[in-house]
XYZ file of C-alpha atoms in Angstrom:
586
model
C 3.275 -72.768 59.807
C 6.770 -70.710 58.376
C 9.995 -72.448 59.737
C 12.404 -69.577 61.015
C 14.142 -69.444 57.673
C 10.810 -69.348 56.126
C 9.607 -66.652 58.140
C 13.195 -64.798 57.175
C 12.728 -65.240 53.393
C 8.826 -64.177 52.893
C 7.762 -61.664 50.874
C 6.418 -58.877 53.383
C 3.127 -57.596 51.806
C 1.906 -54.002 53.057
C -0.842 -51.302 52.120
C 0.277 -47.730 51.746
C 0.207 -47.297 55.306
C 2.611 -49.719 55.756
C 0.514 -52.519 57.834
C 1.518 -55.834 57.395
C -1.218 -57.525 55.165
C -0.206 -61.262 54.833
C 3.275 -63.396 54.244
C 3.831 -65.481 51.086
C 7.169 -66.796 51.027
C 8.176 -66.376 47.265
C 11.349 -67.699 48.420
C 10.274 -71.330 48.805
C 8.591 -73.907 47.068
C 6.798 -73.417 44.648
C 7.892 -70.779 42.766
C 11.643 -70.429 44.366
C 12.370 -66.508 43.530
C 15.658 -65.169 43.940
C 16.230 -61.412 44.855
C 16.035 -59.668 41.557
C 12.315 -61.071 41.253
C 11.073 -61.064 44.735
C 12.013 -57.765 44.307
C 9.547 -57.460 41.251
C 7.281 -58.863 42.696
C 7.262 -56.243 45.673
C 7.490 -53.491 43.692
C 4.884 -54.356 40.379
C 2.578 -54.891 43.483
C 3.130 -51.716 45.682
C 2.791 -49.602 42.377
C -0.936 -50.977 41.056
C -4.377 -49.150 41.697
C -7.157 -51.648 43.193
C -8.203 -51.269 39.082
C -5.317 -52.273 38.288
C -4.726 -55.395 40.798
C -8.519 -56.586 39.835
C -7.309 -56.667 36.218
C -4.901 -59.320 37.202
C -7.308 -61.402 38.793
C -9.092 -62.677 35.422
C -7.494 -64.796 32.514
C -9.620 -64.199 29.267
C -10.202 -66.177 26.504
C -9.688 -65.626 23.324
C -10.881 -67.506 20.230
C -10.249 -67.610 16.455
C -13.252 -65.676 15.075
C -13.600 -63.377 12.654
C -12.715 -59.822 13.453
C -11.278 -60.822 16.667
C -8.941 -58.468 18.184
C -6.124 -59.640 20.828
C -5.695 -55.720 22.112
C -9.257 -55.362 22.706
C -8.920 -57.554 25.767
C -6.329 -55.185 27.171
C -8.515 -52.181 26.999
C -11.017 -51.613 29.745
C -8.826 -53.567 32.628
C -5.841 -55.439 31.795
C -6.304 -59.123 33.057
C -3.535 -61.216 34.420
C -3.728 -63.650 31.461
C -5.170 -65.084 28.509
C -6.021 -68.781 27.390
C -5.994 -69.749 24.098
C -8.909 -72.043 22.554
C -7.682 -73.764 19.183
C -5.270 -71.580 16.861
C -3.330 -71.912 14.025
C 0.544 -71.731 15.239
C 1.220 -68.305 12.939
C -1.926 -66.579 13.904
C -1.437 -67.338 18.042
C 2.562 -66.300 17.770
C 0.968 -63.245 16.183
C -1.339 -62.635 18.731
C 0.441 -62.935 21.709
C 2.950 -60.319 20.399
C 0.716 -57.752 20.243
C -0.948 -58.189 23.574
C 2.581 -58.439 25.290
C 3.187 -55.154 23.499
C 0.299 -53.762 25.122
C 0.281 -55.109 28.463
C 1.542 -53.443 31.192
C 2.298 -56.093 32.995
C 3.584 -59.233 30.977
C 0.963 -61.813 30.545
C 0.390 -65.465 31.475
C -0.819 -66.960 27.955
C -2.204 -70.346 28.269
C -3.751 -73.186 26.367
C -4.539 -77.051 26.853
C -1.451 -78.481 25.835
C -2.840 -81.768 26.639
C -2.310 -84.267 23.564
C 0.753 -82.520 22.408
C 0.666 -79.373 20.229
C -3.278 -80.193 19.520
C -5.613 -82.875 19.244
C -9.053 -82.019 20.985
C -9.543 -79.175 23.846
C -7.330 -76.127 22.413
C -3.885 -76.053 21.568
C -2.392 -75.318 17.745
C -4.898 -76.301 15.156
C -1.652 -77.235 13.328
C 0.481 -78.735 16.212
C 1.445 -82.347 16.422
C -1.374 -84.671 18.056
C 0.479 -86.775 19.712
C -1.729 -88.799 21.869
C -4.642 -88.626 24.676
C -2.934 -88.966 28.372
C -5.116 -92.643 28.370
C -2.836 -93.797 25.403
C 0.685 -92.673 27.156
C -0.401 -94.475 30.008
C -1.547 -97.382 28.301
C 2.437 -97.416 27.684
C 2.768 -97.873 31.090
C 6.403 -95.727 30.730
C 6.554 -92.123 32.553
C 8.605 -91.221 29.429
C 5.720 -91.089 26.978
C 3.915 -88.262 29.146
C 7.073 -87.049 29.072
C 7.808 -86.679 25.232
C 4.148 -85.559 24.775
C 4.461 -82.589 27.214
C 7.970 -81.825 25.538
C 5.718 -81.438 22.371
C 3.511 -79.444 23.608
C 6.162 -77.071 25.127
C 8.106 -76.243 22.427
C 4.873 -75.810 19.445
C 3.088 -74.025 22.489
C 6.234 -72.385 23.439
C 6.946 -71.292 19.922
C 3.564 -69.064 19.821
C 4.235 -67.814 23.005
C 2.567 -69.866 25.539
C 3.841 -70.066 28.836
C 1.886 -71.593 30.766
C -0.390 -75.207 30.624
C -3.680 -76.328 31.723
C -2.212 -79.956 32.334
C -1.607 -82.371 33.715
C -4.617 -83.988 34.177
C -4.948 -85.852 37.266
C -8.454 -86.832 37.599
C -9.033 -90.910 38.294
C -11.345 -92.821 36.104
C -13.434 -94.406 38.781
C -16.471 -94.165 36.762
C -16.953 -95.638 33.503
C -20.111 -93.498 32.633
C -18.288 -90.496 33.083
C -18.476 -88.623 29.926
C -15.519 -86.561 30.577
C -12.567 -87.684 31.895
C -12.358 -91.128 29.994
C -9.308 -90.752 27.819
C -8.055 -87.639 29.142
C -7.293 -88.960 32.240
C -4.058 -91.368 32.936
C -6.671 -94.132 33.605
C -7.592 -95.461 37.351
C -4.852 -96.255 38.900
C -3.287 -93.406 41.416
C -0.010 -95.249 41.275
C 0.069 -95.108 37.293
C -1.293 -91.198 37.398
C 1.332 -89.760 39.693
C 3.911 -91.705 37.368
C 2.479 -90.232 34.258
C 1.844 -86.763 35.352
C 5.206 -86.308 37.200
C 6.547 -86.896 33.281
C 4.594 -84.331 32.247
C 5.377 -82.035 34.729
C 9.363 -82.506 34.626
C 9.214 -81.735 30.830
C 7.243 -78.820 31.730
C 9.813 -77.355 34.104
C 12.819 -78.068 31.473
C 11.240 -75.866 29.177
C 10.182 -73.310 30.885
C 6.605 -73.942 30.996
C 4.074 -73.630 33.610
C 1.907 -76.813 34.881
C -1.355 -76.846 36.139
C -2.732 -79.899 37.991
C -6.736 -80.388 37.476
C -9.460 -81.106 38.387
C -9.372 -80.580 42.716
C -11.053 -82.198 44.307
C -11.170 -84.655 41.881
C -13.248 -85.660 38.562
C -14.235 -89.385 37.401
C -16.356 -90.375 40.488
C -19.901 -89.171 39.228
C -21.126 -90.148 35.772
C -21.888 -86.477 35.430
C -20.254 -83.416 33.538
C -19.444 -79.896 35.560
C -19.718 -78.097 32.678
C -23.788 -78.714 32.660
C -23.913 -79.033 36.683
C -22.197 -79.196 39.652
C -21.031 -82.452 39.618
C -20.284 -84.508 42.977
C -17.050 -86.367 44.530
C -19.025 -88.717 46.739
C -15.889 -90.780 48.109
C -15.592 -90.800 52.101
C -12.726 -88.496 53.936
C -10.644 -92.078 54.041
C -11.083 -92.776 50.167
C -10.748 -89.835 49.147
C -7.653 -89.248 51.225
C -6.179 -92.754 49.828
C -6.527 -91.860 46.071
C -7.028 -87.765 44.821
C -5.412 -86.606 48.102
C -2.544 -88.955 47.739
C -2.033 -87.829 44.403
C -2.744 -83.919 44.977
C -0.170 -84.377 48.152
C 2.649 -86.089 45.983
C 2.571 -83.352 43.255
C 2.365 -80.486 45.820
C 5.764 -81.759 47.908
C 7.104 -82.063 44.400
C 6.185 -78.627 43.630
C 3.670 -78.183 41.805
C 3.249 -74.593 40.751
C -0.819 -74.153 39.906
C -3.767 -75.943 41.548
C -7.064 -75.488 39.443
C -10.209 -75.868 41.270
C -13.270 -77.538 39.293
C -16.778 -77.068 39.961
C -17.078 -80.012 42.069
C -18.364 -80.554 45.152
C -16.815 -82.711 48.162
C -18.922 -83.161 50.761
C -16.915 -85.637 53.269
C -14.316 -83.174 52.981
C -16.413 -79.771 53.489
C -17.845 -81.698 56.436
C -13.966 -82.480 57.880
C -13.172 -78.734 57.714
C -16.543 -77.302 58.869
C -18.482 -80.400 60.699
C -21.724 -78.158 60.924
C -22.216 -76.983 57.263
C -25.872 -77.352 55.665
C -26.287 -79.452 52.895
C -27.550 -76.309 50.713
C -23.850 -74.747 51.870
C -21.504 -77.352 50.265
C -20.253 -75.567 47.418
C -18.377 -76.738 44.519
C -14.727 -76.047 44.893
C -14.435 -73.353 42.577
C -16.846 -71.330 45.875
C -15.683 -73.494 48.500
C -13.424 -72.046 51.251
C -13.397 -75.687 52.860
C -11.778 -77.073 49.920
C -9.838 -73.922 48.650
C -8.527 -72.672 52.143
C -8.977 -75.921 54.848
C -7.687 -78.317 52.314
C -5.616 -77.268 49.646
C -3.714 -74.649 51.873
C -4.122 -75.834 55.636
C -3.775 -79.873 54.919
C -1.951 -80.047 51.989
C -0.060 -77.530 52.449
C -0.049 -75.998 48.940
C 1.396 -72.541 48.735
C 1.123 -72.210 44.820
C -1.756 -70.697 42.658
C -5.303 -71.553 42.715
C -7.513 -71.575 39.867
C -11.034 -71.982 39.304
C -12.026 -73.362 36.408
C -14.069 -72.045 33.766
C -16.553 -69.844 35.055
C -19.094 -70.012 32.338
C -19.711 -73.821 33.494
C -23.151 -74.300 34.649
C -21.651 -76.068 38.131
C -20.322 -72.604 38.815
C -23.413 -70.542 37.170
C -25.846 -72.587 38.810
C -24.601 -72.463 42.526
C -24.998 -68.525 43.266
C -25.992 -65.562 41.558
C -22.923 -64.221 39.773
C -22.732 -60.905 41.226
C -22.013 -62.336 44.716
C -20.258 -65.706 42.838
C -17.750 -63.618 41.118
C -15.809 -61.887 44.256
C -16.676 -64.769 46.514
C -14.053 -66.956 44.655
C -11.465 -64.902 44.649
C -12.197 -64.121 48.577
C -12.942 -67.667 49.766
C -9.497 -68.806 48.326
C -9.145 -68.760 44.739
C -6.260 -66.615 43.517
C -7.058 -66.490 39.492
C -10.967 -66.115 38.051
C -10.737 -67.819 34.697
C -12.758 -66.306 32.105
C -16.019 -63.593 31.809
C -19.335 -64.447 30.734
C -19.423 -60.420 29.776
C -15.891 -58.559 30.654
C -17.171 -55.242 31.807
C -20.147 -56.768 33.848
C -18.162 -59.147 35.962
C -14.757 -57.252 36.324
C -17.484 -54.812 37.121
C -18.686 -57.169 40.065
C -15.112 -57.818 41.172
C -14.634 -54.119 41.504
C -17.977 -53.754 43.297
C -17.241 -56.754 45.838
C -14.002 -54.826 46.493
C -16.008 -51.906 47.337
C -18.568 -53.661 49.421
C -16.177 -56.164 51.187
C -17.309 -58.607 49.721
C -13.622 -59.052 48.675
C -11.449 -58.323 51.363
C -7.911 -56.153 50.407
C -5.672 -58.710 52.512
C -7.448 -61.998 50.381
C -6.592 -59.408 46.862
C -3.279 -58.494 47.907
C -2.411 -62.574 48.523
C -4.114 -63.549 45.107
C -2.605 -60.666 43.172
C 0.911 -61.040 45.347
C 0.475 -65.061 44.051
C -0.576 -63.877 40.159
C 3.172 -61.954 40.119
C 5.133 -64.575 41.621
C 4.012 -67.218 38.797
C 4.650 -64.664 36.506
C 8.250 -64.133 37.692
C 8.223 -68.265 37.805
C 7.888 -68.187 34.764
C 10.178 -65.529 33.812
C 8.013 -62.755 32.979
C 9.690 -60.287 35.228
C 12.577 -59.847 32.927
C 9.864 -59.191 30.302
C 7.818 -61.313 27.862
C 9.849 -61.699 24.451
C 7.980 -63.780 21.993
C 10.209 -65.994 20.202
C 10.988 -65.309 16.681
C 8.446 -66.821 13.612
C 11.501 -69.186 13.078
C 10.693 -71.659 15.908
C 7.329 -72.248 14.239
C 9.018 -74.897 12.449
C 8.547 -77.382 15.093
C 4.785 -77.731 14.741
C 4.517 -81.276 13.129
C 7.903 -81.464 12.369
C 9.644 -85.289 12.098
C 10.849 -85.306 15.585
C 7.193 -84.616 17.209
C 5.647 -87.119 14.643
C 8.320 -89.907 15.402
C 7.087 -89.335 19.120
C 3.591 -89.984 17.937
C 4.018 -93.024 16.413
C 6.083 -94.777 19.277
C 3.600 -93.845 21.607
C 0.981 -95.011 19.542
C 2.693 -98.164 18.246
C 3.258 -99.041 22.661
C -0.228 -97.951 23.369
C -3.283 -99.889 21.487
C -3.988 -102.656 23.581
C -5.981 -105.807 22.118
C -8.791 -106.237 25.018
C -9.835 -109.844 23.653
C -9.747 -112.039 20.681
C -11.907 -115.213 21.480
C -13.160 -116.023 17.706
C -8.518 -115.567 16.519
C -9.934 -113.232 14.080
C -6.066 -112.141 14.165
C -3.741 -111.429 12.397
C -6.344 -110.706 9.384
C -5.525 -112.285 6.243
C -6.837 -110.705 2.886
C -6.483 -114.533 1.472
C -9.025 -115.847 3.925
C -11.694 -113.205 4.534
C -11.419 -110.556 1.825
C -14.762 -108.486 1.871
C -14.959 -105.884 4.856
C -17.601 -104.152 5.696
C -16.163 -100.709 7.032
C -18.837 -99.148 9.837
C -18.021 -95.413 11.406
C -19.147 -94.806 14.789
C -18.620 -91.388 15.893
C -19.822 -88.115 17.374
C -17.317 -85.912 15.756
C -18.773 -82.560 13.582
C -17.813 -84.151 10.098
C -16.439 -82.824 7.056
C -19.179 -82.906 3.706
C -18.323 -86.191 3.117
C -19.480 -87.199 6.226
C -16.627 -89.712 7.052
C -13.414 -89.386 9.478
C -10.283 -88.360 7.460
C -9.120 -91.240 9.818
C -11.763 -94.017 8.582
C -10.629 -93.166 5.028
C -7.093 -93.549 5.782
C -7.883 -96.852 7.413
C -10.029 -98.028 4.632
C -7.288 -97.031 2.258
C -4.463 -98.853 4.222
C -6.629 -102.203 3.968
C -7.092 -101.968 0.168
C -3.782 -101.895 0.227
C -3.371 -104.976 2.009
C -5.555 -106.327 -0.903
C -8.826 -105.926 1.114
C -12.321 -105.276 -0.762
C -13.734 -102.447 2.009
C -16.716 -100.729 1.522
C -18.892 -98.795 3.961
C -22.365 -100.486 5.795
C -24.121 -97.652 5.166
C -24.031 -97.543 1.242
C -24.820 -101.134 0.473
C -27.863 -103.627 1.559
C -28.358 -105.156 4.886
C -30.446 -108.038 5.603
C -34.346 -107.416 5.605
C -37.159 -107.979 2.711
C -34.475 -106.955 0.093
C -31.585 -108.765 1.433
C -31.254 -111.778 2.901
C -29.009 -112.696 5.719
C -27.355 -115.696 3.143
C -26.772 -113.027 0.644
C -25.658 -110.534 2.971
C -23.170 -113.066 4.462
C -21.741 -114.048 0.612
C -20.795 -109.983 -0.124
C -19.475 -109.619 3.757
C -16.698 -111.946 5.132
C -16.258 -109.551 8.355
C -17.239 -106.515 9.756
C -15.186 -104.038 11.076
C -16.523 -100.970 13.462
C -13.842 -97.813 13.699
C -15.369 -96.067 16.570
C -13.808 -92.204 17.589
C -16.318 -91.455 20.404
C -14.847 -88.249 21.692
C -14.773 -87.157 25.042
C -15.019 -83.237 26.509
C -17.408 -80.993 27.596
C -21.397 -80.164 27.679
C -22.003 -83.935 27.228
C -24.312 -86.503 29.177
C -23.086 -89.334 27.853
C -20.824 -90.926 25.267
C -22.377 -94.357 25.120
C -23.077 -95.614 21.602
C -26.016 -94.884 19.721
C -27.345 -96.459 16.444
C -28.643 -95.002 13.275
C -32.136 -96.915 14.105
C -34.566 -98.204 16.773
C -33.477 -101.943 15.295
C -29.719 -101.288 15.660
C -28.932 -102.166 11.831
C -25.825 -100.765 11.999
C -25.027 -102.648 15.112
C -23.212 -105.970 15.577
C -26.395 -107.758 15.788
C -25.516 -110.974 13.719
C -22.358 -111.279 15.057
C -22.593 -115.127 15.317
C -23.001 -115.502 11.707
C -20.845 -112.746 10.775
C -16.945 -112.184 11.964
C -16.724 -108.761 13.944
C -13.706 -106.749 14.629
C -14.871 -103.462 17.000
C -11.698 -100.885 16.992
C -11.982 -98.156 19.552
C -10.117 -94.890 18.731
C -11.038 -93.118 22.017
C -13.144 -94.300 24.400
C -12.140 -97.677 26.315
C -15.617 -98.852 27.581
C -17.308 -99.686 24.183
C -17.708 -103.270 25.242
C -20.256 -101.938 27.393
C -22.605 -101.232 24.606
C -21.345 -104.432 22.260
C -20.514 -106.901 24.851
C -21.467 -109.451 22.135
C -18.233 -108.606 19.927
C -15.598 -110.970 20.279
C -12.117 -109.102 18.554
C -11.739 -105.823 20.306
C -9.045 -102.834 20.588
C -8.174 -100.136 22.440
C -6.255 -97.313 20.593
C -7.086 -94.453 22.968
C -5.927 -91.694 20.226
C -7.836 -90.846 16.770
C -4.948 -89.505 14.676
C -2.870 -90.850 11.770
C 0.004 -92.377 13.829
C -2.868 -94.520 15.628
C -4.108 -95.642 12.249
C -1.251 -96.275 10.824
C -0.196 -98.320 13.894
C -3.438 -100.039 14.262
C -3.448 -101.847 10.407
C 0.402 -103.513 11.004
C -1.019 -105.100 14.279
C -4.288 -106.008 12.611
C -1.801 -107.939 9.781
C 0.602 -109.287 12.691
C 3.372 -107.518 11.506
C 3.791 -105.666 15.129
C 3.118 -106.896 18.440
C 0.549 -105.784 20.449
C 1.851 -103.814 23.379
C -0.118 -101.889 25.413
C -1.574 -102.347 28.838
C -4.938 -101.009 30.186
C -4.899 -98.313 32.084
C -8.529 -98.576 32.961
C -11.021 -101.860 33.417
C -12.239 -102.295 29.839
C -14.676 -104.697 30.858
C -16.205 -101.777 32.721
C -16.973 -104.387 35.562
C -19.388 -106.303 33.858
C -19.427 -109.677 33.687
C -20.678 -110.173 30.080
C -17.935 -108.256 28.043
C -15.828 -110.544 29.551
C -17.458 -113.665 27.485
């Protein structure tokens, strides 16, 4: 419901024969317009063909391939925006140029920005990884989501970007989830709101736009959206008492963009709509429960919606794509994020327009929404580009420095029952270095991290060689003349977490586990986690274990002077790294 002075300030929307379509006050929270842009909002939107207004409807992607070309986006219908996948800082500067250039309308460009300048899901190939959202939470200080988003604003506002598919506010419920993990702020709702709201205020200082992900919530089900539609399964009461706390906080705060996943809620699509079918619960990227009952009616958010990408098999899989594609937009989404083929499914927008199966009044308010975000952000005094300058930011001293102290706060020693620590090169001096990972690796085949680390402990005066190229025990080895060439065993694990995965559990080279910590009572183990926080599950029988949260060099770095004692441990858990089990505990 519009207060008076609401009711006063909206936007008045009308079709050229001047019926009133809908009310959006642009005046108000979120986006706050003053004249001058309400104004360009009204009149950007009275002057567009239906062509035109679907256009705005999609955000493209665009990735770093050969022969790629930004303007041929812009050339059958001009979307609303483009994301980013992972770009060298020059190259996505140069980019985004030319498709502001082109565009008649300025566009929203967007990336992840969600470990800094880059680090894993998009962002500047040469931006500073700061850290995974797990490790600034393992901080436990608002400021560390903070400095990382102020990273990621000014290397992704230096090529352009204006706009951020973060924060992440999904709660790690579920351990087995192979997705959110480390890119969530951990399990606590308390801790996430703290966490994102840093990120978010450093977004609005620079001029950035903020996305909050994944409604209705990820981290429940030990399943991935981007191979299914995955499944909230909390109660009304739960859910209402954890994700719709947090949703609710960050909306009254202001949130500007909501992005709906392809997950499905039913308690919640059975609050709206108490006689829906089983077969009818959609994921919320096709839900008009969730989009419209929930995010608009009870929560009272007034921003942008959304969807996620629609290439995901949770969004593929629920209807066919020619019905799928206008249905989003119509049942609540605002923004359709990304084409399987461009001129096919702007083709089925246009056809749904057509056929009613997207109503004018629902693209009017999406389009109407699309514009104000844009003039949030700016864009209606035009989209400059700043100058090549400003590119030399990306990894520069200040972003590093914010690296490290986030990293130095963050690793978190989970237990030490044998006092393996501090190591001593004096009293165990032969390591045996094992890689655990699931990373694409370079011809080598080791983790420029793993070398660094191995090179850092021969400089402590370490002897470190790798499992792999030496003997283990069996018919040419013995376990007694294993044990003399191996005083302990150390495992650098850099599971990493992110789409089209079923699981990220640990899995050994062979059926007998050699590579595993299977004579850990006659052998000292030390098991170092770079990313995900649940190993124990899988080597419950180590007794030194560590929680970095972050694979980069500031981690590593970090990581060796705690191993030698020479810095404190400091970080606290976001998550349960005992996973709830009773024997990781031991």
């Amino acid at each position: 419901m519009y207060t008076a002075n609401a009711f006063m300030s909206a936007c008045v929307i009308r079709n050229r024969k001047g019926m009133v379509m809908d009310r959006i006050d642009l005046r108000g929270k979120p986006f706050y317009l003053g004249d001058e842009a309400v104004r360009w909002v009204e009149e950007t939107l009275e002057g567009m063909t239906d062509k035109e207004k679907v256009g705005q409807l999609f955000c493209e992607i665009l990735w770093d391939r050969p022969g790629s070309s930004p303007e041929a986006l812009l050339e059958d219908m001009e979307p609303g925006g483009v994301m980013y996948r992972p770009f060298p800082g020059e190259k996505m500067r140069e980019y985004t140029e030319r498709m502001q250039k082109k565009a008649k309308i300025p566009l929203l460009v967007a990336c992840n920005l969600e470990r800094g300048g880059s680090g894993g899901n998009g962002g500047l190939t040469d931006g500073t990884y700061v850290s995974s959202p797990m490790g600034c939470a393992a901080t436990d200080d608002a400021q560390s989501a903070y400095r990382l988003a102020e990273v990621a604003c000014k290397e992704g506002g230096a090529a352009g970007v204006n706009w951020t598919f973060e924060p992440i506010v999904d709660i790690d419920f579920n351990p087995g989830n192979p997705i959110t993990n480390v890119r969530t702020y951990g399990s606590s709702p308390e801790r996430i709101l703290r966490m994102a709201r840093g990120y978010m205020d450093a977004c609005r200082r620079y001029g950035m736009v903020s996305t909050i992900k994944h409604f209705p919530g990820d981290g429940v089900d030990e399943r991935d959206q981007h191979l299914m539609s995955s499944i909230n399964s909390l109660s009304a009461e739960e859910w209402y008492a954890s994700y719709g706390r947090i949703y609710q906080e960050l909306i009254d705060d202001g949130a500007p963009v909501v992005m709906c996943a392809h997950i499905r809620q039913p308690a919640l699509c059975r609050e709206v709509n108490p006689g829906i079918e089983d077969e009818d619960i959609m994921p919320a990227s096709l839900s008009r429960e969730l989009m419209q009952g929930i995010l608009r009616e009870k929560l009272g958010f007034r921003g942008l919606i959304v969807t996620d990408a629609t290439q995901m098999v949770g969004f593929t899989s629920s209807m066919p794509r020619y019905l799928a594609v206008p249905a989003a937009i119509e049942r609540g989404a605002d923004m359709f994020l990304f084409t399987i083929n461009r001129k096919e499914d702007t083709g089925f927008m246009m056809e749904g327009l057509r056929k009613g199966l997207l109503s004018r009044k629902r693209l009017d308010e999406a389009v109407t929404r699309i514009l104000a975000l844009k003039a949030y952000a700016g864009l209606w005094k035009g989209a400059a580009v700043p100058p090549k300058e400003k590119l030399s930011c990306l990894r520069c001293p200040e972003h590093l420095a914010a690296a490290r102290e986030i990293a130095e706060r963050s690793i978190t020693l989970v237990k030490d029952r044998e006092k393996l620590l501090p190591l001593s090169s004096e009293r165990m001096r032969k390591v045996k270095l094992i890689q655990i990972t699931n990373e694409k690796l370079p011809a080598g085949g080791l983790l420029p991290e793993i070398e660094l680390f191995k090179a850092l402990l021969e400089k402590e005066g370490f002897e470190v060689s790798y499992f792999k190229d030496g003997r283990f025990p069996g018919e040419d080895c013995s376990l007694e003349e294993f044990k003399k060439e191996t005083d302990f065993m150390i495992y650098f694990a850099n599971m990493k977490v992110g789409s089209n995965q079923t699981t990220i559990r640990i899995v050994w080279d062979d059926f007998l586990g050699e590579d595993s910590p299977k004579y850990v009572k006659d052998i000292p183990v030390l098991f170092l986690s770079f990313s995900n926080p649940y190993h124990l599950v899988d080597v419950p029988m180590v007794g030194t274990y560590i929680n970095a949260y972050t694979c980069n060099e500031e981690s590593v770095y970090a990581m060796v002077e705690k191993l030698m004692g020479r810095s404190p441990f400091l970080g606290h858990s976001p998550v349960d790294p005992f996973a709830g089990l009773w024997d990781t505990r031991l």
